[in-house]
Short mmCIF file of C-alpha atoms in Angstrom, two decimals:
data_model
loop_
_atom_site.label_atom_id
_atom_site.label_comp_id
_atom_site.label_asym_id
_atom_site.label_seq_id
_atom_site.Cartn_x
_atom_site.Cartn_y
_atom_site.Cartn_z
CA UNK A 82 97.79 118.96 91.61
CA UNK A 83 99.56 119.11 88.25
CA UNK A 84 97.67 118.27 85.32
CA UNK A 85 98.14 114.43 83.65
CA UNK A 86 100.62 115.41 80.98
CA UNK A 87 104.21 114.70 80.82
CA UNK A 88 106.88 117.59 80.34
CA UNK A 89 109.25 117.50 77.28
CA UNK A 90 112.78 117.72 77.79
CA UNK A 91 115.00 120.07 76.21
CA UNK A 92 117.48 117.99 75.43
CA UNK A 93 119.10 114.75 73.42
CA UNK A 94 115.33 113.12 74.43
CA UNK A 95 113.46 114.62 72.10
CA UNK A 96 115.43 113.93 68.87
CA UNK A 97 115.63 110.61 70.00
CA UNK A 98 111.76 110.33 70.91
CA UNK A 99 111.18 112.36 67.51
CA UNK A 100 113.65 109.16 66.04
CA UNK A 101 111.09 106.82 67.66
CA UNK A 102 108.14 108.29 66.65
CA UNK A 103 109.34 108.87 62.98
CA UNK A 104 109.99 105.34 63.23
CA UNK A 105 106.34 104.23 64.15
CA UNK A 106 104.89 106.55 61.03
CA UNK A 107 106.98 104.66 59.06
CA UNK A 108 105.56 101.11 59.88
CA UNK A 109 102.45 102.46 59.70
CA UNK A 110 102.94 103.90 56.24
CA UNK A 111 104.27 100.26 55.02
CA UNK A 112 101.61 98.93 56.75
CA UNK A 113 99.05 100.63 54.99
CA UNK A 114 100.44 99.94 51.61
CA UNK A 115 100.14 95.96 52.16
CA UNK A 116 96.69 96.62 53.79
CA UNK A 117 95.16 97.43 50.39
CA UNK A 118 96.77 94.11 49.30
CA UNK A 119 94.47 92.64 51.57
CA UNK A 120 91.61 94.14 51.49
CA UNK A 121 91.50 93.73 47.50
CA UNK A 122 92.46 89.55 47.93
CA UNK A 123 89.10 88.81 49.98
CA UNK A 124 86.64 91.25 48.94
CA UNK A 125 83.80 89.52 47.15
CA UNK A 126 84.56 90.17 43.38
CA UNK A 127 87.50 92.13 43.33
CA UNK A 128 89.37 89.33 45.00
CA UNK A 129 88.57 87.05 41.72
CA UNK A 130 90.06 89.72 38.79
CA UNK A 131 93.43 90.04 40.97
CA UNK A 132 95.95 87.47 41.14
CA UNK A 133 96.74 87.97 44.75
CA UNK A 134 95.63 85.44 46.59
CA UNK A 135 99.48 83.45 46.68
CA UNK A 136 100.55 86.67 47.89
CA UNK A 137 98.01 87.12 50.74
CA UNK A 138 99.64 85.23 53.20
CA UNK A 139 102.99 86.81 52.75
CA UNK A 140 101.86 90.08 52.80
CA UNK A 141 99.77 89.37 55.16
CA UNK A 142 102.38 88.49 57.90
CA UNK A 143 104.29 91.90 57.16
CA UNK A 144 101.46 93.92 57.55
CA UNK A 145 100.54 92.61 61.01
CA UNK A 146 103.92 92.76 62.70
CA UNK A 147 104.39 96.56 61.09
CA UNK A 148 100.88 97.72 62.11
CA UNK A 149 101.09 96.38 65.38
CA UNK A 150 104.58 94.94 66.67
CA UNK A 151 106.61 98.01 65.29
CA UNK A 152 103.86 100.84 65.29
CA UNK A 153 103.25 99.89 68.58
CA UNK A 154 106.50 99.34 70.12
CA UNK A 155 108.28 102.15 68.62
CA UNK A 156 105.71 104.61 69.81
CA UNK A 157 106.39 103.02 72.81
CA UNK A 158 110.00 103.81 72.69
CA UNK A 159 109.14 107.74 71.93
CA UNK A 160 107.00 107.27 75.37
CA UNK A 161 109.63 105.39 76.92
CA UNK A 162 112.65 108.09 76.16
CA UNK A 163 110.31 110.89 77.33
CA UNK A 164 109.99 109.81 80.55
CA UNK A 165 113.71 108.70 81.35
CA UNK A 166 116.20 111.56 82.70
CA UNK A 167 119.34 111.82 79.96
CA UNK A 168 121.71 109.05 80.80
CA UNK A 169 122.83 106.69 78.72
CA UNK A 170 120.92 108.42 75.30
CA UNK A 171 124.43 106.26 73.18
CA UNK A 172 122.81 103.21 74.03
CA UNK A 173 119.02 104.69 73.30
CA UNK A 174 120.08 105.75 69.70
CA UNK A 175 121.72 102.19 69.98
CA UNK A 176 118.49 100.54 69.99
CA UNK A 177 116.65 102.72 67.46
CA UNK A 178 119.12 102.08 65.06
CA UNK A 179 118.54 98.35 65.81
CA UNK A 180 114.80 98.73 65.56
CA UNK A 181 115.02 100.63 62.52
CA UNK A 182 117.41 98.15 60.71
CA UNK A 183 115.20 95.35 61.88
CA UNK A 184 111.81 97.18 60.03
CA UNK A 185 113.45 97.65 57.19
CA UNK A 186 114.06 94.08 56.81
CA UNK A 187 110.62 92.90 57.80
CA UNK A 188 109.02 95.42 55.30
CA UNK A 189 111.41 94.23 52.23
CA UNK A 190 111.24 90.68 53.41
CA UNK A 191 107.90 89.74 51.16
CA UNK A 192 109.86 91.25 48.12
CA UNK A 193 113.39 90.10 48.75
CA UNK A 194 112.68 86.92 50.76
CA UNK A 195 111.76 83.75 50.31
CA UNK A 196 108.49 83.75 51.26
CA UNK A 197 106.97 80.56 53.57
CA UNK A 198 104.20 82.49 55.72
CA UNK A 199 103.64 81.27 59.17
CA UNK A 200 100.13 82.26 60.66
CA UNK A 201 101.59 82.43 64.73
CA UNK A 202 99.21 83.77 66.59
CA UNK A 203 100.20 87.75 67.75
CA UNK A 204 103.91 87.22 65.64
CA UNK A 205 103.44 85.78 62.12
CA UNK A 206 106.50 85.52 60.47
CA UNK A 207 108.01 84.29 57.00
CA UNK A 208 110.31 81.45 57.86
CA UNK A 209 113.07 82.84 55.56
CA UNK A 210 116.33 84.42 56.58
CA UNK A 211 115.77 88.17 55.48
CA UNK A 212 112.32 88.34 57.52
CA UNK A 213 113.64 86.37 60.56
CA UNK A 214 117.16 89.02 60.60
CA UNK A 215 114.98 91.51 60.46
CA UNK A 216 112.29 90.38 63.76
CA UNK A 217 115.79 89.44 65.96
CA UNK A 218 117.46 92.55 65.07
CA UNK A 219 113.78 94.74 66.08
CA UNK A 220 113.89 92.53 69.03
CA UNK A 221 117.21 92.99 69.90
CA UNK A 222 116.17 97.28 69.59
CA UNK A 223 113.42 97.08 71.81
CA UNK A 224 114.90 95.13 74.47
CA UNK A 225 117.36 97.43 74.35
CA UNK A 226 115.23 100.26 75.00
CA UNK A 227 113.02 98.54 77.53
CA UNK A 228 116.63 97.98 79.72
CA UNK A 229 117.72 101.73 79.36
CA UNK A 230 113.87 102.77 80.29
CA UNK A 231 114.26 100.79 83.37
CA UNK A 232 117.45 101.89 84.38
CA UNK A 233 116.92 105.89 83.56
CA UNK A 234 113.18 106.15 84.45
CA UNK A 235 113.16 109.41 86.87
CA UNK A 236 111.87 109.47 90.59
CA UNK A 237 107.92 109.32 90.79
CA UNK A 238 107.55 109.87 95.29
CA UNK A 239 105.33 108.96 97.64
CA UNK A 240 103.38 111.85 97.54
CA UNK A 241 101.61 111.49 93.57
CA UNK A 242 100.73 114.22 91.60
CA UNK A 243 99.28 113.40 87.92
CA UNK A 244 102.77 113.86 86.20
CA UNK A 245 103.73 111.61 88.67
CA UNK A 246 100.80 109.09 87.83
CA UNK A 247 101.33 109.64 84.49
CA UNK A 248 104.84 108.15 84.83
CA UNK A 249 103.68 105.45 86.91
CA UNK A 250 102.25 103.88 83.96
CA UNK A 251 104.64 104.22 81.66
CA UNK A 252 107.01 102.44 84.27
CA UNK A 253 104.35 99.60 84.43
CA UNK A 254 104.78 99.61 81.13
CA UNK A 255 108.01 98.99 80.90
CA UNK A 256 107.54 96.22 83.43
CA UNK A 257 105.33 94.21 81.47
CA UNK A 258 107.32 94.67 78.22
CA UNK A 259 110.32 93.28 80.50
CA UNK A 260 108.20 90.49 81.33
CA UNK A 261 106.89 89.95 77.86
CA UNK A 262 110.89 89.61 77.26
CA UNK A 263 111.64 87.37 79.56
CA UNK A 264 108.41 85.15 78.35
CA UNK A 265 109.67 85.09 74.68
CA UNK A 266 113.41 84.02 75.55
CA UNK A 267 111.87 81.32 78.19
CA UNK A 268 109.81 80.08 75.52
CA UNK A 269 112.69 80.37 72.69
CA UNK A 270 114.83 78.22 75.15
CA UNK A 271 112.16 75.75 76.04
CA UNK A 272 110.48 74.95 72.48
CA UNK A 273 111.64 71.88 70.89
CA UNK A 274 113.53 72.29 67.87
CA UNK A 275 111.81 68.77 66.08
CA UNK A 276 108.51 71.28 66.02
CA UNK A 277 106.89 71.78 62.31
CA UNK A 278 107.68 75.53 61.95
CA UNK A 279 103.79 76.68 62.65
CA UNK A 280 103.72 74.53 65.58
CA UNK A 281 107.75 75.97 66.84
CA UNK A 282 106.62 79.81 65.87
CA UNK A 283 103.05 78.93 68.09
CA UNK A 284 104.64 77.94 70.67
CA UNK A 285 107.84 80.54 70.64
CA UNK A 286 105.36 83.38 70.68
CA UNK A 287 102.60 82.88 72.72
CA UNK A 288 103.48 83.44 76.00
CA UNK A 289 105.07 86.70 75.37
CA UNK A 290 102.52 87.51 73.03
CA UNK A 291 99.60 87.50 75.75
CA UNK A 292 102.19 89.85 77.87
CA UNK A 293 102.06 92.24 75.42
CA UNK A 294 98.71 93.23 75.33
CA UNK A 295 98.93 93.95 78.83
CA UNK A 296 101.82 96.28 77.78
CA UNK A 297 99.48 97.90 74.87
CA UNK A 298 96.67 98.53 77.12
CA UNK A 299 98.89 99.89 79.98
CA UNK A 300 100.15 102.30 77.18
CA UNK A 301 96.80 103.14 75.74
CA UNK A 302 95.36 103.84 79.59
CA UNK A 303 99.13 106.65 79.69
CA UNK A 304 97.18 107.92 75.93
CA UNK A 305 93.69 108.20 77.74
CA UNK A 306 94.56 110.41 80.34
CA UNK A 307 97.18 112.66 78.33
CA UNK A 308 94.26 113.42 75.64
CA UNK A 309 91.71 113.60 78.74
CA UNK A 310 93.42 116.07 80.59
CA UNK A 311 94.63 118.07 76.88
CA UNK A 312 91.39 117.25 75.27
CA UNK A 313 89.77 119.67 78.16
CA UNK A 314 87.88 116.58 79.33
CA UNK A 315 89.72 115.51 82.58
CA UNK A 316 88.96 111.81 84.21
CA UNK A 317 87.55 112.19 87.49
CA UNK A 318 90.23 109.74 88.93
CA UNK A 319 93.02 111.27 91.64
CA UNK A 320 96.20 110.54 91.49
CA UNK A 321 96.74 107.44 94.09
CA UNK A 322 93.27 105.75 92.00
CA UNK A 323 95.22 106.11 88.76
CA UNK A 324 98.65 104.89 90.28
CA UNK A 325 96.52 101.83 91.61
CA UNK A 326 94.28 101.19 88.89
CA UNK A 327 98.14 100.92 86.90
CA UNK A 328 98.88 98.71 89.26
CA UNK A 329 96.06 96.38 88.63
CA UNK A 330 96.77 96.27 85.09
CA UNK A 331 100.80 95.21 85.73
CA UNK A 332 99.56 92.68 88.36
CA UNK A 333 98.48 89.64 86.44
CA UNK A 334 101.86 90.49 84.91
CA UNK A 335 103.28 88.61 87.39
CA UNK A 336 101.64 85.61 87.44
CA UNK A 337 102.99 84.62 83.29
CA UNK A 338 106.71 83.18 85.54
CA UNK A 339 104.50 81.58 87.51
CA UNK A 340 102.63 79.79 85.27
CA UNK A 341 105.75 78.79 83.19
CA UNK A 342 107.17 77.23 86.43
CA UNK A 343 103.65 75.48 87.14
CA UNK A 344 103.17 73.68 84.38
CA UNK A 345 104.69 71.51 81.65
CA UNK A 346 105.75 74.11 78.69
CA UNK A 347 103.34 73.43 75.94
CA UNK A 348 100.65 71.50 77.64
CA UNK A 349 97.26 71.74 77.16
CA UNK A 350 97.29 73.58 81.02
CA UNK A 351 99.98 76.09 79.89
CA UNK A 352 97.97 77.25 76.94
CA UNK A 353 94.92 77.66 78.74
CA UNK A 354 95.91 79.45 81.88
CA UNK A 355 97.93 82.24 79.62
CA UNK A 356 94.97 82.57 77.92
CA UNK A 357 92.70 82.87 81.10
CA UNK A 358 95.61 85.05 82.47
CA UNK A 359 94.90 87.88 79.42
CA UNK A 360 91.18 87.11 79.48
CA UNK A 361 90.21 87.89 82.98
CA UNK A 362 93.46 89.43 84.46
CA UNK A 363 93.73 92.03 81.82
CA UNK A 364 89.95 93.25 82.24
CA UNK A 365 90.71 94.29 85.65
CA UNK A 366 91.45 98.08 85.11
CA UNK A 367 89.82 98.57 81.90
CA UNK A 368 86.04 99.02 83.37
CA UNK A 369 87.51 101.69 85.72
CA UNK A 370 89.58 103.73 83.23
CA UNK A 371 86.26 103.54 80.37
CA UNK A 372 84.66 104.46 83.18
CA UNK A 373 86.55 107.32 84.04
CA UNK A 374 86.61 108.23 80.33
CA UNK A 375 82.73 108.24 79.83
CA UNK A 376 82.13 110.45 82.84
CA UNK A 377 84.93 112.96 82.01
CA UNK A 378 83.75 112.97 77.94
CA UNK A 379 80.17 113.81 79.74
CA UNK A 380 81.07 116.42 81.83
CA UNK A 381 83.25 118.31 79.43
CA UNK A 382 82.10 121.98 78.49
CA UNK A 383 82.62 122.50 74.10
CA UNK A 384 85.34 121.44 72.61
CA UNK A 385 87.65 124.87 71.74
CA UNK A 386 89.72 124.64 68.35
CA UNK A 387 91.88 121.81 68.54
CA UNK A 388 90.04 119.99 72.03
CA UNK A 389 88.03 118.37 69.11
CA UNK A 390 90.62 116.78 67.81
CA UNK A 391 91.88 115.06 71.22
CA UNK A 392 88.59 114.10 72.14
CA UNK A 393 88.00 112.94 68.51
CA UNK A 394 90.76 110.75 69.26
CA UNK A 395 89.56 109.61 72.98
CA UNK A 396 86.20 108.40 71.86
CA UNK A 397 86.43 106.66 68.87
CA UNK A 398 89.72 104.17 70.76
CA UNK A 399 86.53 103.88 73.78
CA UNK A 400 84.61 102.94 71.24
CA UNK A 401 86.52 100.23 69.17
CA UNK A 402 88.22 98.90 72.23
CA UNK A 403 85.06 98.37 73.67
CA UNK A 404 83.60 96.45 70.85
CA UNK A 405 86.47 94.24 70.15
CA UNK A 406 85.95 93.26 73.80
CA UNK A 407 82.32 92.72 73.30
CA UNK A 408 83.02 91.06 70.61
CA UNK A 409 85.72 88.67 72.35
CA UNK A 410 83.06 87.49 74.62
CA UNK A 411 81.12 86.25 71.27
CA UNK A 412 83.91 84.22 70.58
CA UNK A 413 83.22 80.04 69.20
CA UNK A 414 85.28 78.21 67.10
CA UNK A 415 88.12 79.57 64.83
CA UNK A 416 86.12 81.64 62.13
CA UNK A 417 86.41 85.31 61.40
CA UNK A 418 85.11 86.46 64.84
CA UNK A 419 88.72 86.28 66.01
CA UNK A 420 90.01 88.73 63.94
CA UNK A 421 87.17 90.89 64.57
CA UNK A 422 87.79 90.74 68.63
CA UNK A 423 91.62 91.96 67.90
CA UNK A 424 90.90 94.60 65.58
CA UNK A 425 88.54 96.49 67.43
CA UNK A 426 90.87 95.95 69.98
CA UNK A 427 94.50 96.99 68.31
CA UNK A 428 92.64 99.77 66.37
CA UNK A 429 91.69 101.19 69.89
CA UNK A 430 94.69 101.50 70.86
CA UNK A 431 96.03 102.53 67.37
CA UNK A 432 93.16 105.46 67.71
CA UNK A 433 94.47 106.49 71.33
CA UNK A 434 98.50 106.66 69.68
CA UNK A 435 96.91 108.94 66.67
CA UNK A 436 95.43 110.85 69.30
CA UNK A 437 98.69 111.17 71.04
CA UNK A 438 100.91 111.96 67.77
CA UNK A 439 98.72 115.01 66.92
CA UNK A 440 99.48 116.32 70.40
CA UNK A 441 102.96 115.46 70.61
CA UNK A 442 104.05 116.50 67.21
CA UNK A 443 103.81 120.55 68.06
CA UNK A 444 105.37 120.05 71.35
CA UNK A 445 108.56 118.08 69.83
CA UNK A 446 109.14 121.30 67.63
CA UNK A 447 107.20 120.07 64.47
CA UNK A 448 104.10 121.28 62.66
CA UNK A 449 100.31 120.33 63.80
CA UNK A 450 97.41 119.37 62.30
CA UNK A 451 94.32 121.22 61.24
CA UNK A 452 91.79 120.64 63.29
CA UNK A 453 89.75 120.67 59.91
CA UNK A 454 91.51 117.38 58.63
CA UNK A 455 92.23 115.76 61.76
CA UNK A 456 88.37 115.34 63.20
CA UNK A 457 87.30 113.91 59.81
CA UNK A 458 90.57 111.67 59.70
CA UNK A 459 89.96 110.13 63.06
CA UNK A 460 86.05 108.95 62.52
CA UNK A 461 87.19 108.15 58.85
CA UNK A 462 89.33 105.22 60.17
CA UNK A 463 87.10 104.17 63.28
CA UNK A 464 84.04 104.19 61.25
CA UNK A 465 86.11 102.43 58.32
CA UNK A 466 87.58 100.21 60.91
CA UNK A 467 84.10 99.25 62.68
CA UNK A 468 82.03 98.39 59.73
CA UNK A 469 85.76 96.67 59.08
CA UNK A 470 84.96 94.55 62.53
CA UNK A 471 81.22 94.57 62.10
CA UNK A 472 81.25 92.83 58.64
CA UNK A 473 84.64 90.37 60.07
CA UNK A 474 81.56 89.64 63.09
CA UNK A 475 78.55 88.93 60.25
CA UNK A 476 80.77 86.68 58.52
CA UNK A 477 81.77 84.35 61.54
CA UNK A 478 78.23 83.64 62.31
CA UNK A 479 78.27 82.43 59.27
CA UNK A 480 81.46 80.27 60.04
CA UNK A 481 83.63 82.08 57.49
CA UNK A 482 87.15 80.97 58.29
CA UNK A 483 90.26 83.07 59.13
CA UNK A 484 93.31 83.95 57.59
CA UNK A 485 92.20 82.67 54.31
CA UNK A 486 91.32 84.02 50.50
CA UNK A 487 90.64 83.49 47.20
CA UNK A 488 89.01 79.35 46.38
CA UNK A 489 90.12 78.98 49.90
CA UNK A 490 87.79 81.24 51.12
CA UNK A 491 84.05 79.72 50.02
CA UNK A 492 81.41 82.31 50.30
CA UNK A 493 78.06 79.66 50.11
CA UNK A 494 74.99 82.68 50.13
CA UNK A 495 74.44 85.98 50.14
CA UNK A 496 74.59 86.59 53.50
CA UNK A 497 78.16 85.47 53.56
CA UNK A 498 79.01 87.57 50.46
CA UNK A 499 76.91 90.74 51.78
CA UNK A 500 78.92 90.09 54.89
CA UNK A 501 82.25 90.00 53.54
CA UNK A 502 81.18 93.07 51.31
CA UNK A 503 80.56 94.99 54.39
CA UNK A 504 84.40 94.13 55.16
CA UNK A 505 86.07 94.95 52.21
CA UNK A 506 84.05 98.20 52.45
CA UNK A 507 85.24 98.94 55.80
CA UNK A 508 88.49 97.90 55.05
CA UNK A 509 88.97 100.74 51.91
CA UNK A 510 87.47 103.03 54.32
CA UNK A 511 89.62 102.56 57.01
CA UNK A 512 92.95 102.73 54.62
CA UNK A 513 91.74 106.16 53.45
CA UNK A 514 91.52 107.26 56.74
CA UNK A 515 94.47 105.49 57.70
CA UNK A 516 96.06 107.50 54.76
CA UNK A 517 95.07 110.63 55.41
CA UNK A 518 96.55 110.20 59.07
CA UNK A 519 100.18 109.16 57.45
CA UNK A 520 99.54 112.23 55.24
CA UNK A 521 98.91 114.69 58.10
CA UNK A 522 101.28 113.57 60.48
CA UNK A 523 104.26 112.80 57.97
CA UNK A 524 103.20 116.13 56.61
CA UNK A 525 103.71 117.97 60.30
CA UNK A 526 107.22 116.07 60.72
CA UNK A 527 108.84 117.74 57.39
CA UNK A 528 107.65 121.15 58.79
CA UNK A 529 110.32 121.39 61.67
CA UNK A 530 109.74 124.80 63.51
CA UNK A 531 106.79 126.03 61.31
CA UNK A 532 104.92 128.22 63.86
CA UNK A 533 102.14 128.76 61.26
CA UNK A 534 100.72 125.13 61.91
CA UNK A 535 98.37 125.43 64.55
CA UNK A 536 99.48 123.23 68.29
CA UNK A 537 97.28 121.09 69.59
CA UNK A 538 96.74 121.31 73.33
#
């Protein structure tokens, strides 16, 4: 049985997935530099000697659709264009070109625009021309790439090996970005156009929005088993359990047409069943595969040289996905819990594509990481990140609201400040380690065909 890695091609794919991945560094780097931004508008003191509370909101919309929409899609896309066969690679540098184009204009937008934030749940946007060119034109990228994935992926057989399992996911991957697609455009056609622009945005992007977490955990399951199996820490899962378990996770997929057809577009049913739909149908595989992960972390001999670093990476996503779930089943009222459910949970998978980078990086003909920097970098940002999500979780018990700062955001005792202290902390923590990650990784991408770097895996 072959191992659960994917081979590299040799040819026009990997500058293409390199384009991809560069691409998702990128965000990530832009990301980070509005995330201080943040972090300095609501941390208790600080956020009273800056004047950046008018900007919050703004920058605040930009840094969510870089560190999530377009870090996560556009490592997708490197995923995606390893595992098709070499047809039609015009119309894959096509849709990076689109995607790249379309970043660029989301990351200048809160300088160059207009401004007008719009807090839509999993796609904020500014409702100004520059930031809403820019979201089409990434759109139009990634469905771009999502078609050519579909129509290039390679033969997987009857008879599964773990390469073979391995691309089974990243084709139900694919699937439920498709689907995600065909949500968004359904619910672009069906909104009414009379809608207040947070109630037309809210409406545009929810339905696709829930799809795409199904896509990000499919993806983050693909990251699991690579950095398992590299990491010297295999999953004690065959082939036809993985393929299945895969399938689980797309399933529930297929109910989001269903549920469009079922009930009246906007109503209070339609709301709740996509949320019950991501709620319960997405927790299906998850147990399995943490599972799987546990048990295989457990069994593992030592770590040799750069092992540590993959199973750096493998634990700390278990362990923020896990408590963002926890926390999601804590959830009451909108107050800062909410937040703290979808960071653990988007910094879990964030951990699991850091993970991934390091190991694809050497193999793609670039430099690696030092094991040296690279262990400390990865529990920098998931211990940053969790006291991050711990202090977000103090706070809502206290009923601290979201997506607010500055007089908006009234701190009453000092519990709530401690709280909120305990956040900002976090928050600084996790953009050093975040940091250090763009440093290493950017780093190993200007050092094309430097052998002295050591390869991970």
């Amino acid at each position: 049985m072959s191992p659960y890695t994917l081979p590299l091609p040799q040819d026009a794919r990997r500058a293409l997935a390199s384009g991809w991945l560069a691409l998702a560094l990128a965000s990530l780097a832009a990301s980070g530099v509005l995330s201080v931004l943040l972090v300095l508008s609501r941390a208790p003191g600080v956020k009273d000697v800056f004047p950046l509370v008018d900007f919050f909101h703004v920058a605040l919309v930009a840094h969510v659709d870089l560190s999530v929409l377009v870090w996560f899609l556009a490592f997708a896309g490197a995923l995606w264009t390893l595992n098709s066969t070499p047809r039609a690679i015009g119309i894959g540098w096509a849709a990076l070109a689109l995607a790249l184009a379309g970043s660029a204009l989301m990351a200048t937008a809160p300088f160059a625009g207009a401004g007008r934030p719009v807090m839509s749940n999993y796609i904020p946007v500014l409702d100004e021309p520059v930031f809403l060119s820019g979201l089409v034109a990434f759109g139009a990228g990634v469905a771009i790439a999502v078609t050519r994935g579909m129509l290039t992926v390679p033969r997987v057989g009857v008879r599964l090996d773990g390469t073979g399992a391995l691309r089974f996911g990243l084709n139900t991957s694919l699937v439920s970005a498709g689907v995600a697609l065909i949500a968004f455009a359904w619910s672009l056609w069906e909104v009414p156009r009379a809608l207040d622009a947070k109630g037309y945005y809210e409406l545009a992007f929810w339905g696709g929005g829930h799809v795409l977490q199904f896509t990000y955990t499919l993806l983050m399951f693909v990251a699991w088993l690579w950095l398992a199996e590299s990491g010297g820490a295999p999953l004690p899962l065959t082939p036809r359990t993985v393929a299945l378990l895969f399938g689980i996770g797309l399933a529930s997929v297929f109910l989001t047409p269903v549920i469009y057809l079922a009930y009246e577009f906007g109503s209070v049913e339609h709301h709740r069943m996509l949320t019950w739909l991501m709620r319960f149908g997405g927790g299906l595989a998850i147990l399995p595969f943490a599972l799987a992960v546990i048990v295989g972390l457990a069994r593992a001999g030592p770590a040799a040289g750069q092992q540590r670093v993959l199973r750096a990476a493998l634990l700390a996503s278990l362990v923020l996905f896990g408590a963002g779930g926890l926390i999601g089943l804590m959830i009451s009222g909108s107050n800062v819990k909410i937040p703290a459910h979808y960071h653990g949970s988007i910094v879990g998978v964030t951990l699991a594509f850091m993970g991934l980078a390091y190991q694809l990086l050497p193999r793609l003909g670039f430099g690696g990481a030092s094991a040296r920097w690279a262990v400390p970098q990865l529990w920098l940002y998931a211990g940053g990140q969790l006291l991050h999500v711990l202090g977000l979780l103090w706070s809502g018990g206290y009923g601290v609201q979201r997506k607010v700062a500055g007089a908006a955001e009234t701190l009453r005792s000092s519990g709530e400040i401690a709280a909120m202290g305990v956040m900002g902390l976090g928050g600084l923590v996790a953009v050093i380690g975040g940091t250090l990650f763009l440093v290493l990784a950017v780093g190993a991408l200007l050092r094309r065909g430097d052998r002295r770097a050591p390869a991970l895996g």
